[in-house]
Amino acid sequence: MKFFKKLTAGLLTLAACASMSMAAFAEEGTTSLNLFVPNDPTYTITIPASVDLSATEPTDIPVTASDVNYIPDGKKISVTFVKGTGTYGRLYMTADNPNGGKQLLHTLYIKGTEDEWKSGALEKQIKGMELASFTEDGVENFQIKPAALVFPDSTNDNLRIIKGAKYTETMTYGIGLTDIQ
């Protein structure tokens, strides 16, 4: 039994020494080092400076992306509604009343990439809503319509169009890269 224990201990010692000697005879290794910094994204977004809205149907407003290059994987160019000129950034048109009296307001409805009409009177619904998105050159439309198309029989001046009044509004857009979801 003693002999067997000595033999086992000797074999284990020999195995340990053999493994150490192998490390001493290892070959040289190499590591490939790489560095890549991607180009900055470039693109041009064009939105008309002025649009005449229809009083009888929704109006398409084109957004054009051109010269789109180097958009990172998983990203898109997003065009969003930032604010209108109404109180709290609401989206409604104003006009001088042709019959005298107080200034007229007319609420607008807007539809972007979610394909759902939202009231311009509800700034929490519309601020930040995506109007168009791109990963390459192209054209997308968002739509605006007057509230009179939603409430055709309303007698409320904010929901009907007063003939002879020239309504105006200005929109502010946000343009930037966002994650594709």
Short mmCIF file of C-alpha atoms in Angstrom, two decimals:
data_model
loop_
_atom_site.label_atom_id
_atom_site.label_comp_id
_atom_site.label_asym_id
_atom_site.label_seq_id
_atom_site.Cartn_x
_atom_site.Cartn_y
_atom_site.Cartn_z
CA MET A 1 0.00 0.00 0.00
CA LYS A 2 2.89 2.33 0.85
CA PHE A 3 4.41 1.56 -2.50
CA PHE A 4 1.16 2.43 -4.27
CA LYS A 5 0.91 5.79 -2.40
CA LYS A 6 4.53 6.64 -3.30
CA LEU A 7 3.92 5.71 -6.93
CA THR A 8 0.80 7.90 -7.09
CA ALA A 9 2.61 10.84 -5.45
CA GLY A 10 5.51 10.45 -7.88
CA LEU A 11 3.22 10.38 -10.90
CA LEU A 12 1.36 13.48 -9.68
CA THR A 13 4.67 15.30 -9.16
CA LEU A 14 5.84 14.29 -12.63
CA ALA A 15 2.55 15.51 -14.16
CA ALA A 16 2.82 18.86 -12.36
CA CYS A 17 6.42 19.35 -13.55
CA ALA A 18 5.49 18.41 -17.11
CA SER A 19 2.71 20.97 -17.21
CA MET A 20 5.06 23.68 -15.94
CA SER A 21 7.67 22.86 -18.49
CA MET A 22 5.09 23.12 -21.28
CA ALA A 23 4.40 26.72 -20.34
CA ALA A 24 8.10 27.48 -20.67
CA PHE A 25 8.08 26.25 -24.28
CA ALA A 26 4.96 28.22 -25.44
CA GLU A 27 5.05 29.89 -28.85
CA GLU A 28 4.72 33.64 -29.39
CA GLY A 29 1.20 35.05 -29.86
CA THR A 30 -0.21 38.05 -31.67
CA THR A 31 -3.11 40.42 -31.10
CA SER A 32 -4.67 42.38 -33.92
CA LEU A 33 -5.50 45.95 -32.87
CA ASN A 34 -8.20 47.89 -34.71
CA LEU A 35 -9.55 51.43 -34.53
CA PHE A 36 -12.59 52.71 -36.41
CA VAL A 37 -14.35 56.01 -35.92
CA PRO A 38 -17.48 56.22 -38.10
CA ASN A 39 -18.27 59.27 -40.18
CA ASP A 40 -20.68 61.75 -38.65
CA PRO A 41 -24.21 61.40 -40.04
CA THR A 42 -25.13 63.93 -42.72
CA TYR A 43 -28.53 64.77 -44.16
CA THR A 44 -30.72 67.61 -45.36
CA ILE A 45 -34.36 67.92 -44.29
CA THR A 46 -36.63 70.21 -46.30
CA ILE A 47 -40.07 71.34 -45.12
CA PRO A 48 -42.04 74.02 -46.99
CA ALA A 49 -41.73 77.49 -45.47
CA SER A 50 -45.40 78.20 -46.19
CA VAL A 51 -48.42 75.96 -46.86
CA ASP A 52 -51.98 76.95 -47.78
CA LEU A 53 -54.35 74.69 -45.84
CA SER A 54 -57.56 73.39 -47.37
CA ALA A 55 -60.83 74.29 -45.66
CA THR A 56 -62.52 71.18 -47.07
CA GLU A 57 -60.04 68.30 -46.63
CA PRO A 58 -56.80 67.38 -44.83
CA THR A 59 -53.66 68.97 -46.29
CA ASP A 60 -50.52 66.89 -46.93
CA ILE A 61 -47.31 68.65 -45.89
CA PRO A 62 -44.24 67.04 -47.47
CA VAL A 63 -41.02 66.47 -45.56
CA THR A 64 -38.05 65.61 -47.77
CA ALA A 65 -34.82 63.92 -46.68
CA SER A 66 -31.92 64.21 -49.11
CA ASP A 67 -28.17 63.61 -49.07
CA VAL A 68 -28.66 61.05 -46.28
CA ASN A 69 -25.34 59.40 -45.40
CA TYR A 70 -23.71 57.56 -42.50
CA ILE A 71 -26.84 56.98 -40.41
CA PRO A 72 -25.76 54.47 -37.73
CA ASP A 73 -27.47 51.07 -37.56
CA GLY A 74 -30.52 51.19 -35.32
CA LYS A 75 -30.98 54.97 -35.78
CA LYS A 76 -33.31 57.13 -37.88
CA ILE A 77 -33.74 60.80 -38.66
CA SER A 78 -36.85 61.96 -36.81
CA VAL A 79 -38.81 65.14 -37.55
CA THR A 80 -41.02 66.12 -34.61
CA PHE A 81 -43.54 68.80 -33.71
CA VAL A 82 -41.96 71.09 -31.11
CA LYS A 83 -44.59 73.81 -30.77
CA GLY A 84 -47.11 76.07 -32.39
CA THR A 85 -47.45 79.76 -31.62
CA GLY A 86 -50.54 79.28 -29.47
CA THR A 87 -50.61 79.40 -25.68
CA TYR A 88 -48.40 76.64 -24.22
CA GLY A 89 -47.24 75.80 -27.76
CA ARG A 90 -50.70 74.74 -28.92
CA LEU A 91 -51.44 74.38 -32.62
CA TYR A 92 -54.21 76.76 -33.63
CA MET A 93 -54.56 79.51 -36.17
CA THR A 94 -55.41 83.11 -35.35
CA ALA A 95 -57.13 85.79 -37.43
CA ASP A 96 -58.51 89.27 -37.06
CA ASN A 97 -62.30 89.09 -36.97
CA PRO A 98 -63.60 90.67 -40.21
CA ASN A 99 -66.80 91.60 -38.33
CA GLY A 100 -64.89 93.34 -35.54
CA GLY A 101 -64.62 92.02 -32.02
CA LYS A 102 -62.10 89.67 -30.46
CA GLN A 103 -59.36 87.86 -32.34
CA LEU A 104 -60.44 84.56 -33.86
CA LEU A 105 -58.83 81.22 -33.04
CA HIS A 106 -59.22 78.03 -35.03
CA THR A 107 -57.98 74.71 -33.67
CA LEU A 108 -56.03 72.44 -36.00
CA TYR A 109 -55.69 68.65 -35.98
CA ILE A 110 -52.41 66.99 -36.91
CA LYS A 111 -51.47 63.44 -37.95
CA GLY A 112 -47.88 62.14 -38.07
CA THR A 113 -46.18 58.75 -38.22
CA GLU A 114 -48.56 57.19 -35.66
CA ASP A 115 -51.35 57.69 -38.25
CA GLU A 116 -53.70 59.10 -35.59
CA TRP A 117 -55.33 62.54 -35.59
CA LYS A 118 -54.48 64.64 -32.53
CA SER A 119 -55.99 67.94 -31.47
CA GLY A 120 -53.72 70.97 -31.57
CA ALA A 121 -55.53 72.25 -28.48
CA LEU A 122 -54.01 69.44 -26.41
CA GLU A 123 -50.34 70.41 -26.27
CA LYS A 124 -49.38 67.40 -24.16
CA GLN A 125 -50.55 65.09 -26.97
CA ILE A 126 -48.81 66.89 -29.81
CA LYS A 127 -45.52 68.19 -28.42
CA GLY A 128 -42.77 65.82 -29.51
CA MET A 129 -45.01 63.79 -31.83
CA GLU A 130 -43.13 62.36 -34.79
CA LEU A 131 -44.22 63.80 -38.13
CA ALA A 132 -41.80 61.94 -40.42
CA SER A 133 -38.78 59.63 -40.15
CA PHE A 134 -36.05 58.52 -42.53
CA THR A 135 -33.10 56.13 -42.83
CA GLU A 136 -32.45 57.08 -46.45
CA ASP A 137 -33.43 59.74 -49.01
CA GLY A 138 -37.19 60.07 -49.43
CA VAL A 139 -40.39 62.04 -48.94
CA GLU A 140 -43.02 61.54 -46.22
CA ASN A 141 -46.16 63.59 -45.63
CA PHE A 142 -47.79 64.57 -42.38
CA GLN A 143 -51.29 66.02 -42.41
CA ILE A 144 -53.09 68.98 -40.91
CA LYS A 145 -56.80 69.73 -41.02
CA PRO A 146 -58.98 72.45 -39.53
CA ALA A 147 -61.26 71.49 -36.63
CA ALA A 148 -64.21 72.53 -38.82
CA LEU A 149 -63.79 69.20 -40.65
CA VAL A 150 -64.13 67.33 -37.36
CA PHE A 151 -67.03 69.45 -36.04
CA PRO A 152 -68.86 70.64 -39.20
CA ASP A 153 -72.01 71.79 -37.38
CA SER A 154 -70.31 73.62 -34.51
CA THR A 155 -71.26 77.19 -33.69
CA ASN A 156 -68.11 77.65 -31.58
CA ASP A 157 -65.79 80.15 -33.32
CA ASN A 158 -62.74 78.00 -32.42
CA LEU A 159 -64.22 75.01 -34.27
CA ARG A 160 -65.60 76.69 -37.40
CA ILE A 161 -64.05 78.77 -40.13
CA ILE A 162 -65.25 82.36 -40.33
CA LYS A 163 -65.47 83.51 -43.96
CA GLY A 164 -63.37 86.56 -44.79
CA ALA A 165 -60.88 85.90 -41.95
CA LYS A 166 -57.23 85.29 -42.88
CA TYR A 167 -55.92 82.68 -40.42
CA THR A 168 -52.19 82.18 -39.79
CA GLU A 169 -50.02 79.94 -37.62
CA THR A 170 -46.33 79.06 -37.37
CA MET A 171 -44.98 75.63 -36.41
CA THR A 172 -41.56 74.79 -34.98
CA TYR A 173 -39.96 71.42 -35.76
CA GLY A 174 -37.30 69.29 -34.10
CA ILE A 175 -34.92 67.32 -36.29
CA GLY A 176 -32.43 64.75 -35.01
CA LEU A 177 -31.34 61.12 -34.77
CA THR A 178 -33.35 58.76 -32.58
CA ASP A 179 -33.45 55.02 -31.98
CA ILE A 180 -35.55 52.89 -34.29
CA GLN A 181 -38.17 51.14 -32.18
#
